[in-house]
Coordinates of C-alpha atoms and ligand atoms in Angstrom, one line a residue:
M1278 CA 119.8 52.1 170.9
I1279 CA 121.4 52.1 167.5
S1280 CA 118.8 51.8 164.7
I1281 CA 119.2 48.7 162.6
K1282 CA 118.0 49.6 159.1
A1283 CA 118.9 48.7 155.6
I1284 CA 120.6 51.5 153.7
Q1285 CA 119.7 52.0 150.1
I1286 CA 122.7 52.4 147.8
K1287 CA 120.7 52.5 144.5
E1288 CA 117.1 51.8 143.8
N1289 CA 116.4 48.2 145.1
V1290 CA 120.0 47.7 146.1
Y1291 CA 120.7 47.8 149.9
W1292 CA 123.6 47.6 152.3
V1293 CA 122.6 45.1 155.0
G1294 CA 125.9 44.5 156.7
G1295 CA 127.2 44.6 160.3
I1296 CA 129.2 47.2 162.2
D1297 CA 132.0 45.9 164.4
W1298 CA 132.5 49.1 166.5
N1299 CA 135.0 47.8 169.0
I1300 CA 137.1 45.3 167.2
R1301 CA 140.8 46.3 167.6
N1302 CA 142.6 43.0 166.8
F1303 CA 141.7 41.5 163.4
H1304 CA 143.8 38.4 163.1
G1305 CA 146.8 40.4 164.5
Y1306 CA 146.1 43.6 162.5
L1307 CA 145.4 46.6 164.7
T1308 CA 142.0 47.9 163.6
Q1309 CA 142.0 51.2 165.5
R1310 CA 138.8 52.4 163.8
G1311 CA 136.9 49.1 164.1
S1312 CA 135.4 47.6 160.9
T1313 CA 132.3 46.7 159.0
Y1314 CA 131.3 43.5 157.2
N1315 CA 129.3 44.7 154.2
A1316 CA 126.6 42.4 152.9
Y1317 CA 124.2 43.6 150.1
L1318 CA 120.7 42.8 149.1
I1319 CA 119.3 43.2 145.6
I1320 CA 115.5 43.1 145.1
D1321 CA 114.4 41.9 141.7
E1322 CA 112.4 39.0 140.4
K1323 CA 114.9 36.9 142.3
I1324 CA 116.1 38.2 145.6
T1325 CA 119.9 38.1 146.0
L1326 CA 122.1 38.5 149.0
I1327 CA 125.8 39.2 148.4
D1328 CA 128.1 38.0 151.1
T1329 CA 127.3 37.9 154.8
V1330 CA 128.9 39.1 158.1
K1331 CA 131.0 37.6 161.0
H1332 CA 128.9 35.1 162.9
Y1333 CA 128.4 37.3 165.9
L1334 CA 126.8 40.0 163.8
F1335 CA 124.3 37.7 162.2
D1336 CA 121.3 39.1 164.1
E1337 CA 122.2 42.6 163.0
M1338 CA 122.4 41.5 159.3
L1339 CA 119.1 39.6 159.6
E1340 CA 117.4 42.7 161.1
R1341 CA 118.6 44.8 158.2
I1342 CA 117.4 42.3 155.6
S1343 CA 114.1 42.0 157.4
D1344 CA 113.7 45.8 157.1
V1345 CA 113.3 45.2 153.4
I1346 CA 112.0 41.6 152.8
D1347 CA 111.3 38.4 154.5
P1348 CA 114.7 36.6 154.7
A1349 CA 113.0 33.3 153.8
D1350 CA 112.4 34.8 150.3
I1351 CA 116.0 35.0 149.4
D1352 CA 116.7 33.1 146.1
Y1353 CA 120.4 33.5 145.7
V1354 CA 123.2 33.9 148.2
I1355 CA 126.5 34.9 146.5
S1356 CA 129.7 34.1 148.3
N1357 CA 132.5 36.2 146.8
H1358 CA 135.0 35.1 149.5
V1359 CA 135.3 32.1 151.9
E1360 CA 137.0 33.9 154.8
Q1361 CA 134.8 33.9 157.9
D1362 CA 134.3 37.6 158.2
H1363 CA 132.1 37.3 155.0
S1364 CA 131.0 33.7 155.2
G1365 CA 130.5 33.4 159.0
S1366 CA 126.7 33.9 158.8
L1367 CA 126.1 31.5 155.9
P1368 CA 125.0 28.6 158.0
E1369 CA 122.3 30.7 159.7
I1370 CA 121.0 32.5 156.6
M1371 CA 121.0 29.3 154.6
E1372 CA 118.9 27.7 157.3
I1373 CA 116.3 30.5 157.1
A1374 CA 116.4 30.9 153.3
T1375 CA 115.5 27.3 152.6
K1376 CA 115.0 27.8 148.8
A1377 CA 118.3 29.7 148.3
T1378 CA 121.0 28.6 145.9
L1379 CA 124.6 29.4 147.0
V1380 CA 126.5 30.9 144.2
T1381 CA 130.3 30.8 144.4
S1382 CA 133.5 30.1 142.5
P1383 CA 135.0 26.6 142.1
N1384 CA 137.5 27.3 144.9
G1385 CA 134.8 29.0 146.8
E1386 CA 132.9 25.7 146.9
K1387 CA 136.0 23.8 148.1
G1388 CA 136.7 26.4 150.7
L1389 CA 133.1 26.7 152.0
K1390 CA 132.8 22.9 152.2
A1391 CA 136.1 22.7 154.2
H1392 CA 134.8 25.4 156.6
F1393 CA 131.2 24.4 157.1
R1394 CA 130.8 20.8 156.0
E1395 CA 127.3 21.6 154.7
D1396 CA 125.8 20.2 151.5
W1397 CA 124.1 23.4 150.4
N1398 CA 122.5 23.8 147.0
Y1399 CA 125.6 25.2 145.2
R1400 CA 125.8 26.9 141.8
I1401 CA 129.4 27.2 140.6
V1402 CA 130.3 30.2 138.5
K1403 CA 133.5 31.2 136.7
S1404 CA 134.8 34.4 135.2
G1405 CA 132.3 35.8 132.6
D1406 CA 129.3 33.7 133.8
V1407 CA 126.1 35.8 134.1
L1408 CA 123.2 35.2 136.5
N1409 CA 120.0 36.8 135.5
I1410 CA 117.8 37.8 138.4
G1411 CA 115.0 39.6 136.5
K1412 CA 115.7 43.1 135.2
R1413 CA 119.3 42.8 136.3
N1414 CA 122.3 40.6 135.4
L1415 CA 125.1 39.7 137.7
T1416 CA 128.5 39.0 136.0
F1417 CA 131.2 37.2 138.0
V1418 CA 134.9 37.8 137.7
Q1419 CA 137.3 35.5 139.5
T1420 CA 140.2 37.4 141.3
P1421 CA 142.3 34.5 142.6
M1422 CA 144.8 35.4 145.3
V1423 CA 143.3 38.9 145.9
H1424 CA 143.7 37.6 148.6
W1425 CA 142.6 33.9 148.8
P1426 CA 142.3 31.4 145.9
D1427 CA 138.5 31.6 146.1
N1428 CA 138.1 35.4 145.7
M1429 CA 135.7 36.7 143.0
V1430 CA 133.9 39.9 142.4
T1431 CA 130.3 40.4 141.2
Y1432 CA 129.3 43.1 138.7
L1433 CA 125.8 44.4 138.5
E1434 CA 125.6 45.7 135.0
E1435 CA 122.3 47.7 135.0
D1436 CA 123.3 49.7 138.2
K1437 CA 127.0 49.8 137.4
I1438 CA 127.9 48.5 140.8
L1439 CA 131.0 46.4 141.4
F1440 CA 130.7 44.2 144.5
S1441 CA 134.5 44.0 145.0
N1442 CA 134.6 42.1 148.3
D1443 CA 138.0 42.8 150.1
A1444 CA 139.5 44.7 147.2
F1445 CA 139.4 48.5 147.8
G1446 CA 138.2 47.9 151.4
Q1447 CA 139.2 49.6 154.6
H1448 CA 138.7 48.8 158.3
I1449 CA 136.5 51.6 159.4
A1450 CA 133.4 51.3 161.6
S1451 CA 131.0 54.2 160.9
T1452 CA 127.3 54.9 160.3
E1453 CA 128.5 56.8 157.2
R1454 CA 128.4 54.4 154.3
F1455 CA 129.9 56.4 151.4
D1456 CA 133.3 57.7 150.6
D1457 CA 132.0 61.3 150.4
E1458 CA 130.7 61.2 154.0
L1459 CA 134.1 61.0 155.8
P1460 CA 137.4 62.8 155.1
L1461 CA 139.0 61.2 152.0
G1462 CA 142.4 61.2 153.6
V1463 CA 141.2 59.0 156.5
I1464 CA 139.6 56.5 154.1
L1465 CA 142.6 56.4 151.8
E1466 CA 144.9 55.9 154.8
E1467 CA 142.8 53.0 156.0
A1468 CA 142.7 51.6 152.5
R1469 CA 146.5 51.8 152.4
K1470 CA 146.8 50.1 155.8
Y1471 CA 144.4 47.4 154.5
Y1472 CA 146.4 46.9 151.3
A1473 CA 149.8 46.9 153.1
N1474 CA 148.6 44.3 155.7
I1475 CA 146.4 42.0 153.5
V1476 CA 146.8 42.5 149.8
L1477 CA 150.5 43.4 149.5
P1478 CA 151.9 40.0 148.6
Y1479 CA 149.6 39.7 145.6
G1480 CA 150.6 42.8 143.5
G1481 CA 150.8 40.8 140.3
Q1482 CA 147.3 39.4 140.8
V1483 CA 146.0 42.9 141.6
Q1484 CA 147.4 44.2 138.4
K1485 CA 145.6 41.4 136.5
A1486 CA 142.4 42.1 138.3
L1487 CA 142.7 45.9 137.7
G1488 CA 143.2 45.1 134.0
T1489 CA 140.0 43.1 133.8
L1490 CA 137.9 45.5 135.9
G1491 CA 139.2 48.4 133.9
G1492 CA 136.9 47.3 131.1
L1493 CA 133.8 47.7 133.2
D1494 CA 131.6 50.8 133.5
V1495 CA 131.6 51.3 137.3
E1496 CA 129.7 54.0 139.2
V1497 CA 129.8 52.4 142.6
I1498 CA 132.4 50.1 144.2
A1499 CA 130.6 48.2 147.0
T1500 CA 133.5 46.9 149.2
S1501 CA 133.1 44.3 151.9
H1502 CA 134.7 46.5 154.5
G1503 CA 134.3 50.1 155.3
L1504 CA 133.1 52.9 153.0
I1505 CA 131.4 52.3 149.6
W1506 CA 133.2 54.2 146.8
R1507 CA 131.0 56.4 144.7
S1508 CA 132.7 59.8 144.5
N1509 CA 136.4 59.0 144.6
I1510 CA 136.7 55.9 142.4
P1511 CA 139.6 57.3 140.4
A1512 CA 141.5 58.1 143.6
I1513 CA 141.3 54.6 145.0
L1514 CA 142.1 53.0 141.6
N1515 CA 145.1 55.3 141.3
E1516 CA 146.4 54.2 144.7
Y1517 CA 145.9 50.5 143.9
Q1518 CA 147.8 51.0 140.7
K1519 CA 150.7 52.5 142.7
W1520 CA 150.7 50.0 145.6
S1521 CA 150.4 47.0 143.3
T1522 CA 153.4 48.1 141.2
N1523 CA 155.5 48.7 144.3
A1524 CA 155.9 52.4 143.6
T1525 CA 157.8 54.1 146.4
E1526 CA 158.5 57.6 147.6
K1527 CA 161.7 59.3 148.8
K1528 CA 161.0 58.0 152.2
A1529 CA 162.9 55.9 154.8
V1530 CA 161.3 53.9 157.6
I1531 CA 163.5 53.3 160.6
V1532 CA 162.3 50.4 162.8
Y1533 CA 164.1 49.3 165.9
D1534 CA 163.9 48.0 169.5
T1535 CA 166.4 48.7 172.2
M1536 CA 167.1 47.6 175.8
W1537 CA 169.4 50.5 177.0
N1538 CA 168.9 53.0 174.2
A1539 CA 172.2 52.5 172.3
T1540 CA 170.5 51.2 169.2
E1541 CA 168.1 54.1 169.4
I1542 CA 171.0 56.5 169.4
I1543 CA 172.3 54.8 166.2
A1544 CA 168.7 55.0 164.8
E1545 CA 168.7 58.8 165.4
S1546 CA 171.9 59.3 163.5
I1547 CA 170.5 57.2 160.6
S1548 CA 167.4 59.4 160.6
D1549 CA 169.6 62.6 160.5
V1550 CA 171.4 61.3 157.3
F1551 CA 168.1 60.5 155.5
E1552 CA 166.7 63.9 156.5
K1553 CA 169.8 65.6 155.3
K1554 CA 169.5 63.8 151.9
G1555 CA 165.9 65.1 151.6
Y1556 CA 164.0 61.9 152.5
N1557 CA 160.9 61.8 154.6
V1558 CA 161.5 59.7 157.6
R1559 CA 159.3 57.5 159.8
F1560 CA 160.9 56.7 163.1
M1561 CA 159.2 53.7 164.7
D1562 CA 160.2 52.0 168.0
L1563 CA 158.7 48.5 168.2
K1564 CA 157.7 49.1 171.8
N1565 CA 155.2 51.8 170.8
N1566 CA 154.3 51.0 167.2
H1567 CA 152.1 48.1 166.1
I1568 CA 153.6 46.1 163.2
S1569 CA 150.5 46.7 161.1
D1570 CA 151.0 50.5 161.4
I1571 CA 154.6 50.1 160.5
M1572 CA 153.5 48.2 157.3
T1573 CA 151.3 51.2 156.4
E1574 CA 154.5 53.3 156.2
V1575 CA 156.7 50.6 154.7
I1576 CA 154.5 50.2 151.6
T1577 CA 155.6 53.6 150.2
A1578 CA 159.2 53.6 151.6
K1579 CA 162.3 53.0 149.5
Y1580 CA 164.5 52.4 152.5
I1581 CA 163.7 50.0 155.3
C1582 CA 166.2 50.3 158.1
V1583 CA 165.9 47.8 161.0
G1584 CA 167.8 47.8 164.2
S1585 CA 168.3 45.4 167.1
P1586 CA 170.8 45.1 169.9
T1587 CA 172.2 41.6 170.6
L1588 CA 170.3 39.7 173.3
N1589 CA 171.5 36.3 174.2
N1590 CA 173.3 35.8 170.9
N1591 CA 170.1 36.8 169.0
L1592 CA 168.1 39.7 167.7
M1593 CA 165.3 40.9 170.0
P1594 CA 162.0 38.9 169.6
S1595 CA 160.1 42.0 168.8
V1596 CA 162.4 42.7 165.8
A1597 CA 162.2 39.1 164.7
S1598 CA 158.4 39.3 164.9
F1599 CA 158.3 42.4 162.7
L1600 CA 160.8 40.9 160.2
T1601 CA 158.8 37.7 159.9
Y1602 CA 155.7 39.7 159.2
L1603 CA 157.6 41.9 156.7
K1604 CA 158.9 38.9 154.9
G1605 CA 155.4 37.4 154.5
L1606 CA 154.0 40.6 153.1
A1607 CA 157.0 40.8 150.7
P1608 CA 157.2 44.4 149.5
K1609 CA 159.5 44.5 146.4
D1610 CA 162.2 46.8 145.1
R1611 CA 163.4 48.1 148.5
I1612 CA 166.7 48.8 150.1
G1613 CA 167.4 47.4 153.6
L1614 CA 169.8 48.6 156.2
A1615 CA 170.6 46.5 159.4
F1616 CA 172.0 48.2 162.5
G1617 CA 172.4 47.7 166.2
S1618 CA 174.5 47.9 169.3
Y1619 CA 176.1 44.9 170.9
G1620 CA 178.3 43.9 173.8
W1621 CA 180.7 41.1 172.9
S1622 CA 179.4 38.8 170.1
G1623 CA 177.0 41.0 168.1
Q1624 CA 175.1 38.4 166.1
S1625 CA 171.8 40.4 165.9
I1626 CA 173.1 42.8 163.2
G1627 CA 174.0 39.9 160.8
Q1628 CA 170.7 38.2 161.6
V1629 CA 168.6 41.3 160.8
E1630 CA 170.6 41.7 157.6
Q1631 CA 169.9 38.1 156.6
Y1632 CA 166.2 38.6 157.2
L1633 CA 166.3 41.7 154.9
K1634 CA 168.1 39.7 152.2
D1635 CA 165.5 36.9 152.6
C1636 CA 162.9 39.6 151.9
G1637 CA 164.6 40.0 148.6
F1638 CA 166.0 43.5 149.4
E1639 CA 169.2 44.9 148.3
T1640 CA 171.1 45.8 151.5
L1641 CA 173.5 48.6 152.4
E1642 CA 176.6 47.9 154.5
N1643 CA 175.3 47.2 158.0
I1644 CA 176.1 49.4 161.0
R1645 CA 177.3 47.8 164.3
I1646 CA 178.6 49.7 167.3
Q1647 CA 179.8 48.1 170.6
Y1648 CA 177.9 49.3 173.6
I1649 CA 177.3 53.1 173.7
P1650 CA 178.1 54.9 170.5
E1651 CA 180.7 57.7 170.8
E1652 CA 180.2 60.9 169.0
D1653 CA 183.1 60.3 166.6
Q1654 CA 181.8 56.8 165.8
L1655 CA 178.5 58.3 164.9
E1656 CA 180.0 61.0 162.7
E1657 CA 182.1 58.4 160.8
M1658 CA 179.0 56.2 160.4
K1659 CA 176.9 59.1 159.1
E1660 CA 179.5 60.2 156.6
K1661 CA 179.7 56.6 155.2
L1662 CA 176.0 56.2 155.1
E1663 CA 175.5 59.5 153.4
G1664 CA 177.7 58.3 150.6
N1665 CA 175.8 55.0 150.3
I1666 CA 172.2 56.2 150.0
L1667 CA 170.8 57.4 146.7
Ligands
LIG2156 C1 170.1 40.3 178.9 C2 171.2 40.8 178.0 C3 171.8 39.9 177.1 C4 172.8 40.3 176.3 N1 173.3 39.3 175.4 C5 174.3 39.7 174.6 C6 174.9 38.8 173.7 O1 174.6 37.6 173.7 N2 175.9 39.2 172.9 C7 176.3 40.5 172.8 O2 177.1 40.9 172.0 N3 175.7 41.4 173.7 C8 174.8 41.1 174.5 N4 174.2 42.0 175.4 C9 174.8 43.3 175.4 C10 173.9 44.3 174.6 O3 173.8 43.9 173.3 C11 174.6 45.7 174.8 O4 174.4 46.1 176.1 C12 174.0 46.7 173.8 O5 174.7 47.9 173.9 C13 172.5 47.0 174.1 O6 172.0 47.8 173.2 P1 170.7 48.7 173.5 O7 171.1 49.8 174.4 O8 170.2 49.2 172.2 O9 169.7 47.7 174.1 C14 173.2 41.6 176.3 C15 172.6 42.5 177.1 C16 171.6 42.1 177.9 C17 170.9 43.2 178.8

């Protein structure tokens, strides 16, 4: 039996979230380490709950809150983000905390009303507004489109805690709560996966938010997923700085699918060229790699090479699925390369190239080979490619 207790993060500030140990599909994102939904409780003259958990973990959150106080005594419930993994237990907690005021941004109110159709006692806050809860003051900063229009963060000045909601989060289920309790590489990799799959389209807004938050004195970043940052704050801020400015490495990601391996043979030759030119390569067959894991590699790669054979006048559905996902996540300043094998009409290569152009990428001359590549065709292709890449 897992013990359901509140965990103190500073005096009178507690983590009261839920651990989703076995979730592996989070709206299409492969969460191989599970996740947590982090809610926080602040005990002062006014008792404040920050965010909630997915609806099916409500009982767990309630038990943790009850470990500290009677949930009916909550005065304020702050909703930093409307998405259901953080708002899903609002209906239940608002029913118990009958005197509570629900504090949210203007778009938060709109979003919550459109989700729950409840006429809760709302208090609408904007950037710079301060809520006094006794000895402590909570300041709100709106962070629109990081990653929904309603997003805001809450800063607890006296304890120097930033309740950052989805920013700086990672999908990791663990009983460890702090960033110095698990290997940093694991946490940063999951933070990179989270950024690549959720936050990537909003680099400009992240930059703006980092600018505003840079002025705050922060000792703890209390995220809404995964580990709480207290020992490695400069490391995660540094990574967010890199990711949000589309900084890339000397790295090429080669993504493809194949029916009879001809496209894979071309992919191997492309890999040889990048390796020869000193690039780090990630070689990712779409049959065996989840698109969310591919994005974790794409985020730091300069070259994105995508291959598909022609199937019934089209690219393969798996490749189209990846390219649709890539286009939505919109990494910038990349160079694309389309390649593939075909039998007679060969439309897939042009289609892949068009997708890459639609992503806004510069593209190299595509590579198309009929049926099974011959050694001299591959050699010729390699020589040409070598001259084309930086
Ligand atoms: C079901 C099927 C449909 C195909 N449709 C086309 C097509 O419409 N146009 C074309 O040029 N080649 C077509 N081909 C031929 C393949 O593109 C060709 O065999 C290619 O070499 C396969 O590459 P791969 O080994 O990477 O799968 C088709 C092959 C299969 C098996």
